[in-house]
Amino acid sequence: MCVATIAKRKTSFEIDFAKVESAREILGTRTLTDTVDAALDEVIKLQQRRRLVELLFTPGRLQLDDPDVMSGAWR
């Protein structure tokens, strides 16, 4: 998903700071905003990886066994 304009706004919600601290350590972030943004980025990337795996494991989807398709693959 590509967004032409990035919309940011201030919001207020309850948050589990134990989870924030764990995420901060894992992601190497410093601020709450950076941690939440990085965590959201990771969720988006996870979905993209899942779609790629699904694509790679769908028989016939990439036609990797088709000699005509693969003849120009390494050029």
XYZ file of N, CA, C and O in Angstrom:
300
model
N 0.849 -1.172 0.000
C 0.000 0.000 0.000
C 0.895 1.235 0.000
O 1.806 1.364 0.782
N 0.633 2.158 -0.887
C 1.410 3.382 -0.994
C 0.489 4.559 -0.738
O -0.560 4.689 -1.347
N 0.904 5.410 0.162
C 0.101 6.577 0.499
C 0.828 7.809 -0.015
O 1.990 8.025 0.304
N 0.151 8.619 -0.831
C 0.780 9.789 -1.435
C 1.130 10.836 -0.378
O 2.175 11.460 -0.436
N 0.249 11.032 0.560
C 0.531 11.990 1.629
C 0.484 11.255 2.953
O -0.364 10.387 3.181
N 1.406 11.591 3.807
C 1.464 10.965 5.110
C 0.698 11.827 6.097
O 0.996 12.996 6.274
N -0.276 11.220 6.726
C -1.093 11.948 7.689
C -0.672 11.540 9.091
O -0.632 10.365 9.416
N -0.339 12.518 9.884
C -0.012 12.277 11.288
C -0.927 13.118 12.134
O -1.284 14.227 11.758
N -1.303 12.544 13.245
C -2.110 13.315 14.174
C -1.827 12.834 15.580
O -1.433 11.697 15.801
N -2.024 13.706 16.505
C -1.858 13.348 17.906
C -3.094 12.591 18.354
O -4.201 12.871 17.923
N -2.862 11.622 19.224
C -3.967 10.831 19.738
C -3.661 10.435 21.169
O -2.533 10.569 21.635
N -4.647 9.948 21.830
C -4.477 9.518 23.207
C -5.098 8.141 23.366
O -6.229 7.911 22.939
N -4.343 7.212 23.934
C -4.859 5.877 24.183
C -4.032 5.222 25.274
O -2.915 5.649 25.565
N -4.610 4.192 25.879
C -3.891 3.447 26.904
C -2.929 2.495 26.232
O -3.239 1.907 25.199
N -1.747 2.342 26.841
C -0.727 1.497 26.232
C 0.004 0.730 27.326
O 0.213 1.242 28.422
N 0.352 -0.484 27.029
C 1.089 -1.346 27.950
C 2.576 -1.016 27.803
O 3.208 -1.393 26.819
N 3.133 -0.312 28.772
C 4.515 0.138 28.644
C 5.529 -0.990 28.790
O 6.666 -0.854 28.331
N 5.130 -2.115 29.360
C 6.027 -3.271 29.375
C 6.237 -3.755 27.938
O 7.357 -4.093 27.541
N 5.158 -3.759 27.159
C 5.267 -4.146 25.747
C 6.084 -3.117 24.982
O 6.884 -3.468 24.106
N 5.875 -1.852 25.287
C 6.637 -0.792 24.615
C 8.129 -0.975 24.880
O 8.946 -0.879 23.959
N 8.479 -1.238 26.126
C 9.897 -1.415 26.466
C 10.488 -2.628 25.744
O 11.609 -2.563 25.238
N 9.738 -3.717 25.683
C 10.216 -4.906 24.961
C 10.399 -4.584 23.487
O 11.419 -4.930 22.882
N 9.408 -3.927 22.906
C 9.484 -3.563 21.485
C 10.635 -2.593 21.239
O 11.348 -2.712 20.238
N 10.814 -1.657 22.138
C 11.889 -0.671 22.001
C 13.244 -1.368 21.955
O 14.104 -1.023 21.135
N 13.443 -2.353 22.816
C 14.704 -3.098 22.824
C 14.891 -3.878 21.520
O 15.975 -3.883 20.939
N 13.829 -4.534 21.088
C 13.903 -5.341 19.864
C 14.154 -4.465 18.642
O 14.975 -4.790 17.789
N 13.452 -3.340 18.576
C 13.514 -2.475 17.393
C 14.660 -1.477 17.434
O 14.997 -0.877 16.413
N 15.239 -1.284 18.601
C 16.338 -0.325 18.728
C 15.883 1.115 18.614
O 16.631 1.969 18.113
N 14.675 1.385 19.085
C 14.138 2.743 19.013
C 14.300 3.435 20.362
O 14.568 2.794 21.376
N 14.108 4.748 20.348
C 14.306 5.511 21.584
C 13.013 6.095 22.127
O 12.800 6.110 23.325
N 12.157 6.580 21.254
C 10.957 7.259 21.730
C 9.725 6.379 21.523
O 9.741 5.439 20.731
N 8.660 6.736 22.217
C 7.400 6.013 22.056
C 6.910 6.115 20.620
O 6.518 5.112 20.013
N 6.963 7.301 20.056
C 6.509 7.490 18.670
C 7.329 6.646 17.705
O 6.773 5.968 16.836
N 8.650 6.673 17.861
C 9.506 5.872 16.981
C 9.223 4.381 17.144
O 9.225 3.630 16.165
N 8.971 3.966 18.366
C 8.695 2.552 18.635
C 7.386 2.120 17.992
O 7.317 1.073 17.337
N 6.352 2.924 18.152
C 5.057 2.589 17.545
C 5.172 2.594 16.028
O 4.686 1.669 15.357
N 5.831 3.594 15.455
C 6.001 3.645 13.999
C 6.774 2.430 13.486
O 6.390 1.815 12.488
N 7.857 2.073 14.176
C 8.662 0.926 13.752
C 7.873 -0.370 13.887
O 7.961 -1.250 13.020
N 7.086 -0.488 14.943
C 6.271 -1.691 15.129
C 5.231 -1.811 14.019
O 4.995 -2.906 13.484
N 4.603 -0.703 13.667
C 3.631 -0.723 12.573
C 4.309 -1.076 11.256
O 3.764 -1.846 10.448
N 5.506 -0.537 11.018
C 6.262 -0.899 9.812
C 6.517 -2.404 9.765
O 6.404 -3.024 8.706
N 6.869 -2.986 10.913
C 7.144 -4.418 10.974
C 5.896 -5.239 10.666
O 5.973 -6.268 9.991
N 4.751 -4.809 11.135
C 3.497 -5.516 10.849
C 3.201 -5.472 9.352
O 2.809 -6.482 8.747
N 3.411 -4.317 8.741
C 3.185 -4.179 7.297
C 4.148 -5.068 6.519
O 3.745 -5.775 5.585
N 5.427 -5.079 6.908
C 6.416 -5.925 6.240
C 6.087 -7.402 6.424
O 6.285 -8.208 5.503
N 5.593 -7.771 7.606
C 5.202 -9.152 7.860
C 4.121 -9.595 6.890
O 4.189 -10.688 6.311
N 3.131 -8.752 6.675
C 2.061 -9.086 5.734
C 2.610 -9.222 4.315
O 2.213 -10.131 3.574
N 3.532 -8.356 3.944
C 4.136 -8.451 2.613
C 4.914 -9.752 2.457
O 4.859 -10.399 1.409
N 5.638 -10.151 3.515
C 6.379 -11.416 3.463
C 5.423 -12.600 3.364
O 5.686 -13.561 2.630
N 4.321 -12.544 4.105
C 3.334 -13.623 4.034
C 2.773 -13.747 2.623
O 2.588 -14.857 2.115
N 2.483 -12.619 1.986
C 1.964 -12.654 0.608
C 2.989 -13.233 -0.352
O 2.645 -13.970 -1.278
N 4.263 -12.891 -0.152
C 5.317 -13.422 -1.007
C 5.441 -14.931 -0.838
O 5.544 -15.670 -1.825
N 5.417 -15.403 0.395
C 5.496 -16.841 0.644
C 4.311 -17.548 -0.002
O 4.469 -18.597 -0.634
N 3.127 -16.981 0.142
C 1.936 -17.561 -0.485
C 2.117 -17.636 -1.997
O 1.806 -18.649 -2.624
N 2.651 -16.568 -2.590
C 2.892 -16.542 -4.029
C 3.893 -17.619 -4.427
O 3.685 -18.355 -5.398
N 4.977 -17.733 -3.671
C 6.018 -18.705 -3.999
C 5.541 -20.145 -3.865
O 6.043 -21.034 -4.560
N 4.581 -20.378 -2.981
C 4.114 -21.741 -2.750
C 2.797 -22.067 -3.447
O 2.222 -23.122 -3.213
N 2.331 -21.184 -4.320
C 1.141 -21.473 -5.109
C 1.591 -22.133 -6.409
O 2.229 -21.486 -7.243
N 1.283 -23.421 -6.573
C 1.740 -24.147 -7.761
C 1.303 -23.447 -9.059
O 0.155 -23.044 -9.205
N 2.268 -23.300 -9.973
C 1.980 -22.729 -11.281
C 1.897 -21.216 -11.313
O 1.801 -20.620 -12.381
N 1.924 -20.587 -10.177
C 1.748 -19.131 -10.128
C 2.891 -18.382 -10.807
O 2.687 -17.423 -11.520
N 4.113 -18.827 -10.576
C 5.272 -18.133 -11.137
C 5.790 -18.767 -12.418
O 6.679 -18.230 -13.051
N 5.281 -19.910 -12.773
C 5.669 -20.619 -13.989
C 7.181 -20.867 -14.046
O 7.814 -20.760 -15.094
N 7.769 -21.203 -12.895
C 9.213 -21.426 -12.847
C 9.640 -22.704 -13.563
O 10.823 -22.860 -13.882
N 8.705 -23.596 -13.825
C 9.037 -24.824 -14.539
C 8.774 -24.722 -16.048
O 8.933 -25.674 -16.781
N 8.438 -23.527 -16.521
C 8.171 -23.302 -17.943
C 9.466 -22.844 -18.609
O 9.974 -21.755 -18.326
N 10.036 -23.648 -19.500
C 11.304 -23.304 -20.155
C 11.250 -21.973 -20.908
O 12.228 -21.235 -20.951
N 10.118 -21.668 -21.531
C 10.000 -20.408 -22.263
C 10.073 -19.205 -21.315
O 10.695 -18.194 -21.629
N 9.446 -19.335 -20.174
C 9.471 -18.251 -19.191
C 10.865 -18.103 -18.602
O 11.386 -17.008 -18.447
N 11.489 -19.238 -18.291
C 12.767 -19.210 -17.595
C 13.965 -18.953 -18.527
O 15.050 -18.629 -18.052
N 13.780 -19.062 -19.843
C 14.908 -18.898 -20.774
C 15.564 -17.518 -20.660
O 16.758 -17.385 -20.871
N 14.817 -16.508 -20.326
C 15.394 -15.171 -20.203
C 15.548 -14.704 -18.769
O 15.838 -13.534 -18.523
N 15.393 -15.621 -17.832
C 15.390 -15.223 -16.412
C 16.742 -14.719 -15.922
O 16.784 -13.872 -15.052
N 17.814 -15.219 -16.447
C 19.126 -14.863 -15.899
C 19.917 -13.945 -16.826
O 21.109 -13.877 -16.790
N 19.236 -13.210 -17.648
C 19.925 -12.296 -18.558
C 20.057 -10.939 -17.960
O 19.406 -10.475 -17.150
